Coordinates of C-alpha atoms in Angstrom, one line a residue:
X646 CA 13.2 10.8 21.3
X647 CA 11.8 9.4 17.9
X648 CA 8.1 9.0 17.3
X649 CA 7.2 5.7 16.6
X650 CA 4.7 6.6 14.4
X651 CA 6.8 8.2 11.6
X652 CA 9.6 5.9 12.2
X653 CA 10.8 5.6 8.4
X654 CA 11.9 2.6 6.3
X655 CA 12.3 2.6 2.7
X656 CA 10.6 0.5 0.4
X657 CA 11.6 0.5 -3.3
X658 CA 8.1 -0.5 -4.8
X659 CA 8.8 -2.1 -9.1
X660 CA 5.3 -1.1 -10.9
X661 CA 4.8 -1.5 -14.6
X662 CA 4.3 1.8 -16.2
X663 CA 0.3 1.4 -16.7
X664 CA 0.5 0.7 -12.8
X665 CA 2.5 3.9 -12.3
X666 CA 0.3 5.7 -14.3
X667 CA -2.7 4.8 -12.4
X668 CA -1.1 5.6 -9.5
X669 CA -0.1 8.8 -11.0
X670 CA -3.6 9.6 -12.2
X671 CA -5.7 9.3 -8.8
X672 CA -2.7 11.3 -6.7
X673 CA -3.3 14.2 -9.3
X674 CA -6.9 13.5 -8.9
X675 CA -7.3 13.5 -5.0
X676 CA -4.2 15.9 -4.7
X677 CA -2.4 13.1 -2.3
X678 CA 0.8 12.1 -2.0
X679 CA 1.8 8.7 -3.5
X680 CA 3.5 7.7 -0.3
X681 CA -0.2 8.4 1.3
X682 CA -2.2 6.5 -1.1
X683 CA 0.5 3.6 -1.0
X684 CA 0.6 3.7 3.2
X685 CA -3.8 3.6 3.1
X686 CA -4.0 0.7 0.7
X687 CA -1.5 -1.0 3.4
X688 CA -3.5 -0.2 6.2
X689 CA -6.7 -1.0 4.7
X690 CA -5.5 -5.1 4.1
X691 CA -7.1 -7.3 6.7
X692 CA -5.2 -9.7 7.9
X693 CA -5.2 -11.2 11.5
X694 CA -1.5 -12.2 13.2
X695 CA -2.7 -15.9 13.0
X696 CA -3.9 -15.8 9.6
X697 CA -0.1 -14.1 8.4
X698 CA 1.5 -17.1 8.2
X699 CA -0.9 -19.2 6.1
X700 CA -1.6 -16.4 3.5
X701 CA 0.6 -16.6 0.7
X702 CA 2.5 -13.5 -1.1
X703 CA 0.6 -14.2 -4.1
X704 CA -2.7 -13.5 -2.1
X705 CA -1.5 -10.7 -1.1
X706 CA -0.7 -9.0 -4.1
X707 CA -4.2 -10.3 -5.3
X708 CA -5.7 -8.0 -2.3
X709 CA -4.1 -5.0 -3.3
X710 CA -5.2 -5.6 -7.2
X711 CA -8.6 -5.9 -5.8
X712 CA -8.6 -3.2 -3.6
X713 CA -7.2 -1.0 -6.5
X714 CA -9.9 -1.7 -8.6

């Protein structure tokens, strides 16, 4: 039986060199893996099911960028 919590879907994320450097520096500073940091950022997004269809892709990107600051 597979633990659903850790069922894996692979995702490729394209980052600029500046974004990659920022992520690397944060991970080095905190000692945390990139996967954990990205998952935490995604989990912190506030999206209700009813609102999900109303949110544009650009606003999701803007929210992630805001969280990184």
